[in-house]
Amino acid sequence: MTALCRDCLTLFDTGSRCPACRSPRIVAHSELCELSIAHMDCDAFYASVEKRDRPELADKPVIIGGGRRGVVSTACYVARIRGVRSAMPMFQALKLCPDAVVLKPRMALYAEVSKQIRAMMEDLTPAIEPLSLDEAFIDLNGTARLHGAPPAVMLARLVKRMKSELGVTGSIGLSHNKFLAKIASDLDKPNGFAVIGAAETPNFLHDKPVRLIWGVGQATQSSLDAAGIHTFADLLRWDRRDLHDRFGSMGERLWHLARGQDQRRVSARNPVKSISNETTFHTDTADPDLLDGHLWRMAEKVADRAKAKDLAGRVVTLKLKRADHRLITRRTHLPIATQLADKIYHTARTLHETLADKGPFRLLGVGISELVPGAQADLTSDFLDPGAEQRKRAERATDAIRARFGAEAIVKGRSLR
Amino acid sequence: MKLSIERGALLKAVSQAQSVVERRNTIPILANVLIEAEGDQAQFRATDLDIEVVDKAPAKVERAGATTVSAVTLHEIVRKLPDGALVTLSDDMTSGRLTVEAGRSHFSLATLPKEDFPVMASSEYSSNYTIPAPVLRRLFDKSKFAISTEETRYYLNGVYLHVADADGAQVLRCVATDGHRLARIDAGLPTGAEGMPGVIVPRKTVGELRKLLDDDEMEIAVSVSETKIRFATPDIILTSKVIDGTFPDYTRVIPTGNTRKLEVDANEFAKAVDRVATVSSERSRAVKLSLEEDRLVLSVNAPDSGAAEEELVVAYGDERLEIGFNAKYLLEIASQVDRENAVFLFNSAGDPTLMREGTDTSAVYVVMPMRV
């Protein structure tokens, strides 16, 4: 079995310590030098960056998050030992860990560090697919000759470099596809290196719960539960067609995943599929005027981003979250793709008006999807809405004024509500 | 209940029923067809709560009665039975199953109680008239392509059937639009239709109605109230709720002052549009029409995939004009023309364009140009 020392990067045959530097931090696997798809996940990223910049916090429980409706966005490992988890409401986290240092997130700083990590990954391969600021898929297939070392060595070198140059640690999952690489990176956290080989895949998955699958959330989980599917072993018993009939395209994917198969490529340029914006209110509201103001602001933000990316959408989505956290979404197709705040707003407003539920709501979001190039936006005007043409010209004029004098130079009255 | 029925008659009745049934519905009884046997006929009734279809077929009834079974399953079974087979349907009161037998095939289907089946409340129809099937067919066939699919503008999700005034005479008129194109089709007003309330006939009803209109000799009895519309032949009664909304004032959309006239063979025009549009893979493909004296150049320029151009000899006598349209919209209106040349009337590159067949004003189409 091939083994790799994660400290001095020496490759050697089986052993519990590195023959060169005597380090016990080794990773050993029979397929170690053959696997090339990895998932890199930073350990408690935001908290690690804060601790790096403020060494006095090193052994204190640190929680990043905040706001009146705050939830924990990241908890350092000290806080995690006390039971604090991401997405936990702040009051609950503080009950578990009253001495925690709570810090407001400094997104600009994290984005900066993330960029530096990205640059280090780019030194290895262009086939990087970032999932967020602190995690990414890396495909090192075919780079062994270029680097003079197999992918496993280059990945160990990457996390070593992240630690020494940036002061943050990451965990590596190495496998033969994205699905398993993502699972692997979670097996040996923090500062870990886990491998799932092709040979062991069926045994590895057998008793694992299906919620391990990335993309299986609460809704899918409950429909899987209803079908009696809890583990991968349950999934294996299903016929491919039955899965498809019951779960649609998701069923097809489940069938492959049950067999440890995942053909998705690591692709740097995943096309944008939707543009959306949402806001959580300080206090729940059912006030139609207030909601309408939010609706406009969200529509305008979405339109701004669509225009900046030169994209337009054929579908408008309205998202509302009730006080009891139940989510309501409504979507509609447009005959002509749009990037205009006016069209997005009016469409979302109609969706809102036709809703039987009048609130109160805690969150409102607006989005567009089924995106097409901006050149195809708003090509035909609507003869049943003669004012639309005028409003479109007004919006283009507003955009021009803002481009010159700043975003605050001209705003709609309704955005001030 | 026990009855025997010829396979062909049963298939026709059941296929109409199963197409009304919504594939995805949460109320089990709505997936079923209500079968009622009495006298010398069997009646098949299906509904989605908005549309109800009742289909009668001659049958040999041994024991009168009624039950409900899955419309889709029954349809699938009957479809797969050999042509000319005699099918026997009988329900077993104790097991609650419906037995379907034909030749050596034997099926036993789960039923639901007939009392649970929702029968659409009857309505007071304020207007009743009959109209030949081909006339009704033309009214809906030529207008339905323009029905909007935008769910938020539900009042456009159907064909507006109403009585209108055309050049001083009253006509029966169908209008459909999605804000980018519009179709307005007229037919002579049948006796009894005067004073008919204007109603928006939903898209699905238009589709179901179409199946009643294939027979050229058939007279269709139409009944209309403020909330419902009913179409009946001797065998089939289709009742539908109408869309509860106000159809927009379409008259101001139809241009009256367009003077630049293009006359072209509709078939050749459509084929040429289709050909040049091939180079663009975009969903809303724009075709540019460049007009000068007796000459039309159709062109498509798709920066990513290529360009195409085609010239047509046409009748055009006005000054030069360049105007763009969505290729799909052009194709759809051009394919409505079946007898004479297509006549386009333009104003400017930004104004709605009108299209009609020759000098016939009983079918006019309006289409909004596109930026090119």
PDB file of N, CA, C and O in Angstrom, chain A residues 314 331-337 343 346-348 350-352 354 370 372-386 389 392 396, chain B residues 149-154 156 177-182 248-250 252-253 282-284 286 304 326 329 350 352 366-372:
ATOM      1  N   ARG A 314     -36.030  34.386 -18.314  1.00  0.00           N
ATOM      2  CA  ARG A 314     -37.352  34.087 -18.859  1.00  0.00           C
ATOM      3  C   ARG A 314     -38.340  33.725 -17.765  1.00  0.00           C
ATOM      4  O   ARG A 314     -39.519  33.558 -18.008  1.00  0.00           O
ATOM      5  N   ARG A 331     -43.528  31.019  -9.283  1.00  0.00           N
ATOM      6  CA  ARG A 331     -42.747  31.418 -10.438  1.00  0.00           C
ATOM      7  C   ARG A 331     -43.627  31.510 -11.665  1.00  0.00           C
ATOM      8  O   ARG A 331     -44.673  30.878 -11.746  1.00  0.00           O
ATOM      9  N   THR A 332     -43.188  32.289 -12.620  1.00  0.00           N
ATOM     10  CA  THR A 332     -43.951  32.389 -13.845  1.00  0.00           C
ATOM     11  C   THR A 332     -43.014  32.605 -15.026  1.00  0.00           C
ATOM     12  O   THR A 332     -41.946  33.193 -14.886  1.00  0.00           O
ATOM     13  N   HIS A 333     -43.441  32.096 -16.176  1.00  0.00           N
ATOM     14  CA  HIS A 333     -42.673  32.271 -17.406  1.00  0.00           C
ATOM     15  C   HIS A 333     -43.044  33.577 -18.077  1.00  0.00           C
ATOM     16  O   HIS A 333     -44.201  33.963 -18.080  1.00  0.00           O
ATOM     17  N   LEU A 334     -42.054  34.217 -18.671  1.00  0.00           N
ATOM     18  CA  LEU A 334     -42.329  35.410 -19.471  1.00  0.00           C
ATOM     19  C   LEU A 334     -42.187  35.021 -20.938  1.00  0.00           C
ATOM     20  O   LEU A 334     -41.340  34.223 -21.284  1.00  0.00           O
ATOM     21  N   PRO A 335     -43.006  35.610 -21.805  1.00  0.00           N
ATOM     22  CA  PRO A 335     -42.847  35.297 -23.232  1.00  0.00           C
ATOM     23  C   PRO A 335     -41.535  35.853 -23.790  1.00  0.00           C
ATOM     24  O   PRO A 335     -40.971  35.299 -24.726  1.00  0.00           O
ATOM     25  N   ILE A 336     -41.060  36.954 -23.226  1.00  0.00           N
ATOM     26  CA  ILE A 336     -39.829  37.587 -23.688  1.00  0.00           C
ATOM     27  C   ILE A 336     -38.911  37.741 -22.474  1.00  0.00           C
ATOM     28  O   ILE A 336     -39.340  38.246 -21.438  1.00  0.00           O
ATOM     29  N   ALA A 337     -37.664  37.301 -22.609  1.00  0.00           N
ATOM     30  CA  ALA A 337     -36.727  37.411 -21.493  1.00  0.00           C
ATOM     31  C   ALA A 337     -36.522  38.875 -21.107  1.00  0.00           C
ATOM     32  O   ALA A 337     -36.585  39.757 -21.963  1.00  0.00           O
ATOM     33  N   LYS A 343     -40.005  45.238 -15.216  1.00  0.00           N
ATOM     34  CA  LYS A 343     -40.726  44.016 -15.608  1.00  0.00           C
ATOM     35  C   LYS A 343     -40.649  42.970 -14.495  1.00  0.00           C
ATOM     36  O   LYS A 343     -41.648  42.315 -14.185  1.00  0.00           O
ATOM     37  N   HIS A 346     -42.993  44.171 -11.653  1.00  0.00           N
ATOM     38  CA  HIS A 346     -44.422  44.021 -11.934  1.00  0.00           C
ATOM     39  C   HIS A 346     -44.848  42.555 -11.948  1.00  0.00           C
ATOM     40  O   HIS A 346     -45.932  42.215 -11.490  1.00  0.00           O
ATOM     41  N   THR A 347     -43.969  41.703 -12.488  1.00  0.00           N
ATOM     42  CA  THR A 347     -44.304  40.280 -12.523  1.00  0.00           C
ATOM     43  C   THR A 347     -44.334  39.715 -11.104  1.00  0.00           C
ATOM     44  O   THR A 347     -45.277  39.020 -10.722  1.00  0.00           O
ATOM     45  N   ALA A 348     -43.313  40.056 -10.309  1.00  0.00           N
ATOM     46  CA  ALA A 348     -43.253  39.548  -8.934  1.00  0.00           C
ATOM     47  C   ALA A 348     -44.434  40.081  -8.119  1.00  0.00           C
ATOM     48  O   ALA A 348     -44.980  39.398  -7.266  1.00  0.00           O
ATOM     49  N   THR A 350     -47.437  40.827  -9.273  1.00  0.00           N
ATOM     50  CA  THR A 350     -48.642  40.064  -9.616  1.00  0.00           C
ATOM     51  C   THR A 350     -48.631  38.717  -8.908  1.00  0.00           C
ATOM     52  O   THR A 350     -49.648  38.265  -8.395  1.00  0.00           O
ATOM     53  N   LEU A 351     -47.448  38.085  -8.882  1.00  0.00           N
ATOM     54  CA  LEU A 351     -47.347  36.802  -8.175  1.00  0.00           C
ATOM     55  C   LEU A 351     -47.714  36.985  -6.701  1.00  0.00           C
ATOM     56  O   LEU A 351     -48.385  36.159  -6.104  1.00  0.00           O
ATOM     57  N   HIS A 352     -47.271  38.103  -6.141  1.00  0.00           N
ATOM     58  CA  HIS A 352     -47.544  38.383  -4.737  1.00  0.00           C
ATOM     59  C   HIS A 352     -49.028  38.645  -4.517  1.00  0.00           C
ATOM     60  O   HIS A 352     -49.625  38.171  -3.561  1.00  0.00           O
ATOM     61  N   THR A 354     -51.530  37.527  -6.208  1.00  0.00           N
ATOM     62  CA  THR A 354     -52.393  36.357  -6.385  1.00  0.00           C
ATOM     63  C   THR A 354     -52.216  35.342  -5.253  1.00  0.00           C
ATOM     64  O   THR A 354     -52.874  34.315  -5.226  1.00  0.00           O
ATOM     65  N   GLU A 370     -33.667  30.663 -16.021  1.00  0.00           N
ATOM     66  CA  GLU A 370     -33.689  30.371 -17.461  1.00  0.00           C
ATOM     67  C   GLU A 370     -33.041  31.546 -18.202  1.00  0.00           C
ATOM     68  O   GLU A 370     -33.676  32.231 -19.005  1.00  0.00           O
ATOM     69  N   VAL A 372     -30.711  33.953 -20.487  1.00  0.00           N
ATOM     70  CA  VAL A 372     -30.267  34.048 -21.889  1.00  0.00           C
ATOM     71  C   VAL A 372     -29.374  35.290 -21.997  1.00  0.00           C
ATOM     72  O   VAL A 372     -29.388  36.128 -21.101  1.00  0.00           O
ATOM     73  N   PRO A 373     -28.589  35.391 -23.069  1.00  0.00           N
ATOM     74  CA  PRO A 373     -27.739  36.579 -23.208  1.00  0.00           C
ATOM     75  C   PRO A 373     -28.551  37.881 -23.213  1.00  0.00           C
ATOM     76  O   PRO A 373     -29.694  37.906 -23.670  1.00  0.00           O
ATOM     77  N   GLY A 374     -27.931  38.927 -22.700  1.00  0.00           N
ATOM     78  CA  GLY A 374     -28.604  40.211 -22.592  1.00  0.00           C
ATOM     79  C   GLY A 374     -29.118  40.746 -23.920  1.00  0.00           C
ATOM     80  O   GLY A 374     -30.089  41.506 -23.959  1.00  0.00           O
ATOM     81  N   ALA A 375     -28.477  40.328 -25.020  1.00  0.00           N
ATOM     82  CA  ALA A 375     -28.905  40.803 -26.332  1.00  0.00           C
ATOM     83  C   ALA A 375     -30.333  40.365 -26.646  1.00  0.00           C
ATOM     84  O   ALA A 375     -31.005  40.954 -27.487  1.00  0.00           O
ATOM     85  N   GLN A 376     -30.797  39.321 -25.968  1.00  0.00           N
ATOM     86  CA  GLN A 376     -32.149  38.835 -26.244  1.00  0.00           C
ATOM     87  C   GLN A 376     -33.190  39.399 -25.277  1.00  0.00           C
ATOM     88  O   GLN A 376     -34.327  38.948 -25.239  1.00  0.00           O
ATOM     89  N   ALA A 377     -32.765  40.378 -24.480  1.00  0.00           N
ATOM     90  CA  ALA A 377     -33.668  40.905 -23.456  1.00  0.00           C
ATOM     91  C   ALA A 377     -34.617  41.947 -24.028  1.00  0.00           C
ATOM     92  O   ALA A 377     -34.212  42.802 -24.811  1.00  0.00           O
ATOM     93  N   ASP A 378     -35.850  41.863 -23.631  1.00  0.00           N
ATOM     94  CA  ASP A 378     -36.843  42.911 -23.889  1.00  0.00           C
ATOM     95  C   ASP A 378     -36.856  43.383 -25.339  1.00  0.00           C
ATOM     96  O   ASP A 378     -36.872  44.571 -25.622  1.00  0.00           O
ATOM     97  N   LEU A 379     -36.845  42.406 -26.255  1.00  0.00           N
ATOM     98  CA  LEU A 379     -36.770  42.754 -27.673  1.00  0.00           C
ATOM     99  C   LEU A 379     -38.105  43.233 -28.234  1.00  0.00           C
ATOM    100  O   LEU A 379     -38.151  44.032 -29.146  1.00  0.00           O
ATOM    101  N   THR A 380     -39.156  42.678 -27.706  1.00  0.00           N
ATOM    102  CA  THR A 380     -40.474  43.046 -28.206  1.00  0.00           C
ATOM    103  C   THR A 380     -41.223  43.731 -27.084  1.00  0.00           C
ATOM    104  O   THR A 380     -41.169  43.287 -25.953  1.00  0.00           O
ATOM    105  N   SER A 381     -41.931  44.788 -27.403  1.00  0.00           N
ATOM    106  CA  SER A 381     -42.690  45.423 -26.338  1.00  0.00           C
ATOM    107  C   SER A 381     -44.115  44.874 -26.340  1.00  0.00           C
ATOM    108  O   SER A 381     -44.563  44.250 -27.286  1.00  0.00           O
ATOM    109  N   ASP A 382     -44.778  45.103 -25.236  1.00  0.00           N
ATOM    110  CA  ASP A 382     -46.076  44.517 -24.985  1.00  0.00           C
ATOM    111  C   ASP A 382     -47.158  45.526 -25.340  1.00  0.00           C
ATOM    112  O   ASP A 382     -47.273  46.566 -24.717  1.00  0.00           O
ATOM    113  N   PHE A 383     -47.979  45.211 -26.363  1.00  0.00           N
ATOM    114  CA  PHE A 383     -48.948  46.233 -26.767  1.00  0.00           C
ATOM    115  C   PHE A 383     -50.128  46.348 -25.814  1.00  0.00           C
ATOM    116  O   PHE A 383     -50.927  47.256 -25.931  1.00  0.00           O
ATOM    117  N   LEU A 384     -50.242  45.396 -24.873  1.00  0.00           N
ATOM    118  CA  LEU A 384     -51.327  45.516 -23.897  1.00  0.00           C
ATOM    119  C   LEU A 384     -50.901  46.368 -22.700  1.00  0.00           C
ATOM    120  O   LEU A 384     -51.691  46.664 -21.823  1.00  0.00           O
ATOM    121  N   ASP A 385     -49.626  46.720 -22.651  1.00  0.00           N
ATOM    122  CA  ASP A 385     -49.108  47.523 -21.540  1.00  0.00           C
ATOM    123  C   ASP A 385     -48.326  48.691 -22.144  1.00  0.00           C
ATOM    124  O   ASP A 385     -47.103  48.711 -22.123  1.00  0.00           O
ATOM    125  N   PRO A 386     -49.059  49.656 -22.699  1.00  0.00           N
ATOM    126  CA  PRO A 386     -48.396  50.723 -23.457  1.00  0.00           C
ATOM    127  C   PRO A 386     -47.422  51.544 -22.607  1.00  0.00           C
ATOM    128  O   PRO A 386     -46.464  52.108 -23.127  1.00  0.00           O
ATOM    129  N   GLU A 389     -43.209  50.632 -22.366  1.00  0.00           N
ATOM    130  CA  GLU A 389     -42.153  51.146 -23.231  1.00  0.00           C
ATOM    131  C   GLU A 389     -41.529  52.403 -22.620  1.00  0.00           C
ATOM    132  O   GLU A 389     -40.309  52.580 -22.595  1.00  0.00           O
ATOM    133  N   LYS A 392     -39.529  51.545 -19.582  1.00  0.00           N
ATOM    134  CA  LYS A 392     -38.272  50.931 -19.993  1.00  0.00           C
ATOM    135  C   LYS A 392     -37.246  52.009 -20.341  1.00  0.00           C
ATOM    136  O   LYS A 392     -36.099  51.946 -19.914  1.00  0.00           O
ATOM    137  N   ARG A 396     -33.650  52.811 -18.463  1.00  0.00           N
ATOM    138  CA  ARG A 396     -32.358  52.905 -19.141  1.00  0.00           C
ATOM    139  C   ARG A 396     -31.705  54.259 -18.843  1.00  0.00           C
ATOM    140  O   ARG A 396     -30.494  54.341 -18.636  1.00  0.00           O
TER     141      ARG A 396
ATOM    142  N   THR B 149     -49.307  32.098 -22.301  1.00  0.00           N
ATOM    143  CA  THR B 149     -49.011  31.074 -21.301  1.00  0.00           C
ATOM    144  C   THR B 149     -48.562  31.714 -19.989  1.00  0.00           C
ATOM    145  O   THR B 149     -48.172  31.021 -19.059  1.00  0.00           O
ATOM    146  N   GLU B 150     -48.602  33.031 -19.951  1.00  0.00           N
ATOM    147  CA  GLU B 150     -48.173  33.728 -18.751  1.00  0.00           C
ATOM    148  C   GLU B 150     -49.227  33.551 -17.658  1.00  0.00           C
ATOM    149  O   GLU B 150     -50.326  34.086 -17.760  1.00  0.00           O
ATOM    150  N   GLU B 151     -48.865  32.793 -16.614  1.00  0.00           N
ATOM    151  CA  GLU B 151     -49.866  32.457 -15.602  1.00  0.00           C
ATOM    152  C   GLU B 151     -50.349  33.702 -14.863  1.00  0.00           C
ATOM    153  O   GLU B 151     -51.474  33.741 -14.368  1.00  0.00           O
ATOM    154  N   THR B 152     -49.503  34.715 -14.781  1.00  0.00           N
ATOM    155  CA  THR B 152     -49.909  35.899 -14.034  1.00  0.00           C
ATOM    156  C   THR B 152     -50.964  36.713 -14.788  1.00  0.00           C
ATOM    157  O   THR B 152     -51.668  37.502 -14.197  1.00  0.00           O
ATOM    158  N   ARG B 153     -51.031  36.523 -16.111  1.00  0.00           N
ATOM    159  CA  ARG B 153     -52.092  37.202 -16.845  1.00  0.00           C
ATOM    160  C   ARG B 153     -53.119  36.153 -17.233  1.00  0.00           C
ATOM    161  O   ARG B 153     -53.306  35.832 -18.396  1.00  0.00           O
ATOM    162  N   TYR B 154     -53.773  35.623 -16.201  1.00  0.00           N
ATOM    163  CA  TYR B 154     -54.687  34.500 -16.390  1.00  0.00           C
ATOM    164  C   TYR B 154     -55.814  34.838 -17.359  1.00  0.00           C
ATOM    165  O   TYR B 154     -56.329  33.980 -18.047  1.00  0.00           O
ATOM    166  N   LEU B 156     -55.611  36.166 -20.048  1.00  0.00           N
ATOM    167  CA  LEU B 156     -55.174  35.951 -21.433  1.00  0.00           C
ATOM    168  C   LEU B 156     -54.954  34.467 -21.735  1.00  0.00           C
ATOM    169  O   LEU B 156     -54.576  34.113 -22.837  1.00  0.00           O
ATOM    170  N   THR B 177     -54.595  36.725 -27.435  1.00  0.00           N
ATOM    171  CA  THR B 177     -53.364  37.525 -27.498  1.00  0.00           C
ATOM    172  C   THR B 177     -52.491  37.247 -26.288  1.00  0.00           C
ATOM    173  O   THR B 177     -52.981  36.815 -25.246  1.00  0.00           O
ATOM    174  N   ASP B 178     -51.183  37.491 -26.459  1.00  0.00           N
ATOM    175  CA  ASP B 178     -50.279  37.410 -25.319  1.00  0.00           C
ATOM    176  C   ASP B 178     -49.524  38.724 -25.143  1.00  0.00           C
ATOM    177  O   ASP B 178     -48.537  38.787 -24.421  1.00  0.00           O
ATOM    178  N   GLY B 179     -50.010  39.762 -25.813  1.00  0.00           N
ATOM    179  CA  GLY B 179     -49.362  41.060 -25.681  1.00  0.00           C
ATOM    180  C   GLY B 179     -48.305  41.305 -26.739  1.00  0.00           C
ATOM    181  O   GLY B 179     -47.819  42.420 -26.900  1.00  0.00           O
ATOM    182  N   HIS B 180     -47.914  40.225 -27.445  1.00  0.00           N
ATOM    183  CA  HIS B 180     -46.918  40.386 -28.497  1.00  0.00           C
ATOM    184  C   HIS B 180     -47.488  40.048 -29.870  1.00  0.00           C
ATOM    185  O   HIS B 180     -46.988  40.488 -30.887  1.00  0.00           O
ATOM    186  N   ARG B 181     -48.510  39.215 -29.873  1.00  0.00           N
ATOM    187  CA  ARG B 181     -49.254  38.961 -31.104  1.00  0.00           C
ATOM    188  C   ARG B 181     -50.711  38.765 -30.732  1.00  0.00           C
ATOM    189  O   ARG B 181     -51.028  38.483 -29.569  1.00  0.00           O
ATOM    190  N   LEU B 182     -51.563  38.942 -31.742  1.00  0.00           N
ATOM    191  CA  LEU B 182     -52.992  38.855 -31.495  1.00  0.00           C
ATOM    192  C   LEU B 182     -53.666  38.261 -32.722  1.00  0.00           C
ATOM    193  O   LEU B 182     -53.245  38.499 -33.854  1.00  0.00           O
ATOM    194  N   PRO B 248     -58.758  42.253 -21.979  1.00  0.00           N
ATOM    195  CA  PRO B 248     -58.432  43.666 -22.226  1.00  0.00           C
ATOM    196  C   PRO B 248     -59.065  44.196 -23.511  1.00  0.00           C
ATOM    197  O   PRO B 248     -59.428  43.434 -24.391  1.00  0.00           O
ATOM    198  N   ASP B 249     -59.183  45.503 -23.567  1.00  0.00           N
ATOM    199  CA  ASP B 249     -59.748  46.127 -24.750  1.00  0.00           C
ATOM    200  C   ASP B 249     -58.751  45.987 -25.896  1.00  0.00           C
ATOM    201  O   ASP B 249     -57.804  46.743 -26.006  1.00  0.00           O
ATOM    202  N   TYR B 250     -58.997  44.978 -26.748  1.00  0.00           N
ATOM    203  CA  TYR B 250     -58.046  44.664 -27.809  1.00  0.00           C
ATOM    204  C   TYR B 250     -58.168  45.605 -29.006  1.00  0.00           C
ATOM    205  O   TYR B 250     -57.274  45.707 -29.835  1.00  0.00           O
ATOM    206  N   ARG B 252     -58.015  48.734 -29.398  1.00  0.00           N
ATOM    207  CA  ARG B 252     -57.045  49.815 -29.559  1.00  0.00           C
ATOM    208  C   ARG B 252     -55.680  49.287 -30.000  1.00  0.00           C
ATOM    209  O   ARG B 252     -54.794  50.046 -30.377  1.00  0.00           O
ATOM    210  N   VAL B 253     -55.498  47.969 -29.938  1.00  0.00           N
ATOM    211  CA  VAL B 253     -54.223  47.365 -30.319  1.00  0.00           C
ATOM    212  C   VAL B 253     -54.150  47.162 -31.829  1.00  0.00           C
ATOM    213  O   VAL B 253     -53.071  47.149 -32.422  1.00  0.00           O
ATOM    214  N   GLU B 282     -31.026  30.653 -30.907  1.00  0.00           N
ATOM    215  CA  GLU B 282     -31.708  31.335 -29.817  1.00  0.00           C
ATOM    216  C   GLU B 282     -33.183  30.971 -29.809  1.00  0.00           C
ATOM    217  O   GLU B 282     -33.754  30.636 -30.835  1.00  0.00           O
ATOM    218  N   ARG B 283     -33.786  31.072 -28.639  1.00  0.00           N
ATOM    219  CA  ARG B 283     -35.182  30.717 -28.548  1.00  0.00           C
ATOM    220  C   ARG B 283     -36.076  31.785 -29.194  1.00  0.00           C
ATOM    221  O   ARG B 283     -37.050  31.479 -29.859  1.00  0.00           O
ATOM    222  N   SER B 284     -35.712  33.041 -29.003  1.00  0.00           N
ATOM    223  CA  SER B 284     -36.481  34.089 -29.668  1.00  0.00           C
ATOM    224  C   SER B 284     -35.657  34.583 -30.850  1.00  0.00           C
ATOM    225  O   SER B 284     -34.911  35.542 -30.759  1.00  0.00           O
ATOM    226  N   ALA B 286     -34.699  36.296 -34.164  1.00  0.00           N
ATOM    227  CA  ALA B 286     -35.181  37.474 -34.873  1.00  0.00           C
ATOM    228  C   ALA B 286     -34.884  37.351 -36.363  1.00  0.00           C
ATOM    229  O   ALA B 286     -33.781  36.995 -36.760  1.00  0.00           O
ATOM    230  N   ASP B 304     -23.027  34.292 -32.947  1.00  0.00           N
ATOM    231  CA  ASP B 304     -22.338  33.088 -32.491  1.00  0.00           C
ATOM    232  C   ASP B 304     -22.365  31.947 -33.499  1.00  0.00           C
ATOM    233  O   ASP B 304     -21.480  31.105 -33.507  1.00  0.00           O
ATOM    234  N   ASN B 326     -39.932  38.222 -34.378  1.00  0.00           N
ATOM    235  CA  ASN B 326     -39.648  36.906 -33.849  1.00  0.00           C
ATOM    236  C   ASN B 326     -40.054  35.888 -34.912  1.00  0.00           C
ATOM    237  O   ASN B 326     -41.193  35.877 -35.374  1.00  0.00           O
ATOM    238  N   TYR B 329     -43.197  33.828 -34.305  1.00  0.00           N
ATOM    239  CA  TYR B 329     -44.453  34.575 -34.451  1.00  0.00           C
ATOM    240  C   TYR B 329     -44.821  34.705 -35.924  1.00  0.00           C
ATOM    241  O   TYR B 329     -45.982  34.556 -36.309  1.00  0.00           O
ATOM    242  N   GLY B 350     -41.162  50.212 -35.369  1.00  0.00           N
ATOM    243  CA  GLY B 350     -41.476  50.081 -33.951  1.00  0.00           C
ATOM    244  C   GLY B 350     -42.946  49.869 -33.670  1.00  0.00           C
ATOM    245  O   GLY B 350     -43.344  49.681 -32.519  1.00  0.00           O
ATOM    246  N   PRO B 352     -46.901  48.075 -34.238  1.00  0.00           N
ATOM    247  CA  PRO B 352     -47.514  46.783 -34.546  1.00  0.00           C
ATOM    248  C   PRO B 352     -47.815  46.648 -36.034  1.00  0.00           C
ATOM    249  O   PRO B 352     -48.185  47.619 -36.692  1.00  0.00           O
ATOM    250  N   VAL B 366     -52.211  40.566 -35.544  1.00  0.00           N
ATOM    251  CA  VAL B 366     -51.344  41.699 -35.237  1.00  0.00           C
ATOM    252  C   VAL B 366     -50.088  41.125 -34.600  1.00  0.00           C
ATOM    253  O   VAL B 366     -50.165  40.232 -33.755  1.00  0.00           O
ATOM    254  N   VAL B 367     -48.944  41.611 -35.020  1.00  0.00           N
ATOM    255  CA  VAL B 367     -47.702  41.140 -34.411  1.00  0.00           C
ATOM    256  C   VAL B 367     -46.790  42.329 -34.139  1.00  0.00           C
ATOM    257  O   VAL B 367     -46.699  43.268 -34.920  1.00  0.00           O
ATOM    258  N   MET B 368     -46.172  42.277 -32.966  1.00  0.00           N
ATOM    259  CA  MET B 368     -45.295  43.369 -32.542  1.00  0.00           C
ATOM    260  C   MET B 368     -43.898  43.111 -33.114  1.00  0.00           C
ATOM    261  O   MET B 368     -43.398  41.996 -33.030  1.00  0.00           O
ATOM    262  N   PRO B 369     -43.279  44.129 -33.691  1.00  0.00           N
ATOM    263  CA  PRO B 369     -41.924  43.908 -34.205  1.00  0.00           C
ATOM    264  C   PRO B 369     -40.903  43.741 -33.075  1.00  0.00           C
ATOM    265  O   PRO B 369     -41.202  43.965 -31.907  1.00  0.00           O
ATOM    266  N   MET B 370     -39.705  43.377 -33.477  1.00  0.00           N
ATOM    267  CA  MET B 370     -38.645  43.071 -32.523  1.00  0.00           C
ATOM    268  C   MET B 370     -37.430  43.922 -32.897  1.00  0.00           C
ATOM    269  O   MET B 370     -37.188  44.174 -34.065  1.00  0.00           O
ATOM    270  N   ARG B 371     -36.698  44.346 -31.908  1.00  0.00           N
ATOM    271  CA  ARG B 371     -35.477  45.104 -32.180  1.00  0.00           C
ATOM    272  C   ARG B 371     -34.465  44.213 -32.889  1.00  0.00           C
ATOM    273  O   ARG B 371     -34.202  43.108 -32.427  1.00  0.00           O
ATOM    274  N   VAL B 372     -33.920  44.651 -34.021  1.00  0.00           N
ATOM    275  CA  VAL B 372     -32.851  43.847 -34.655  1.00  0.00           C
ATOM    276  C   VAL B 372     -31.627  44.713 -34.924  1.00  0.00           C
ATOM    277  O   VAL B 372     -31.726  45.926 -34.995  1.00  0.00           O
TER     278      VAL B 372
END
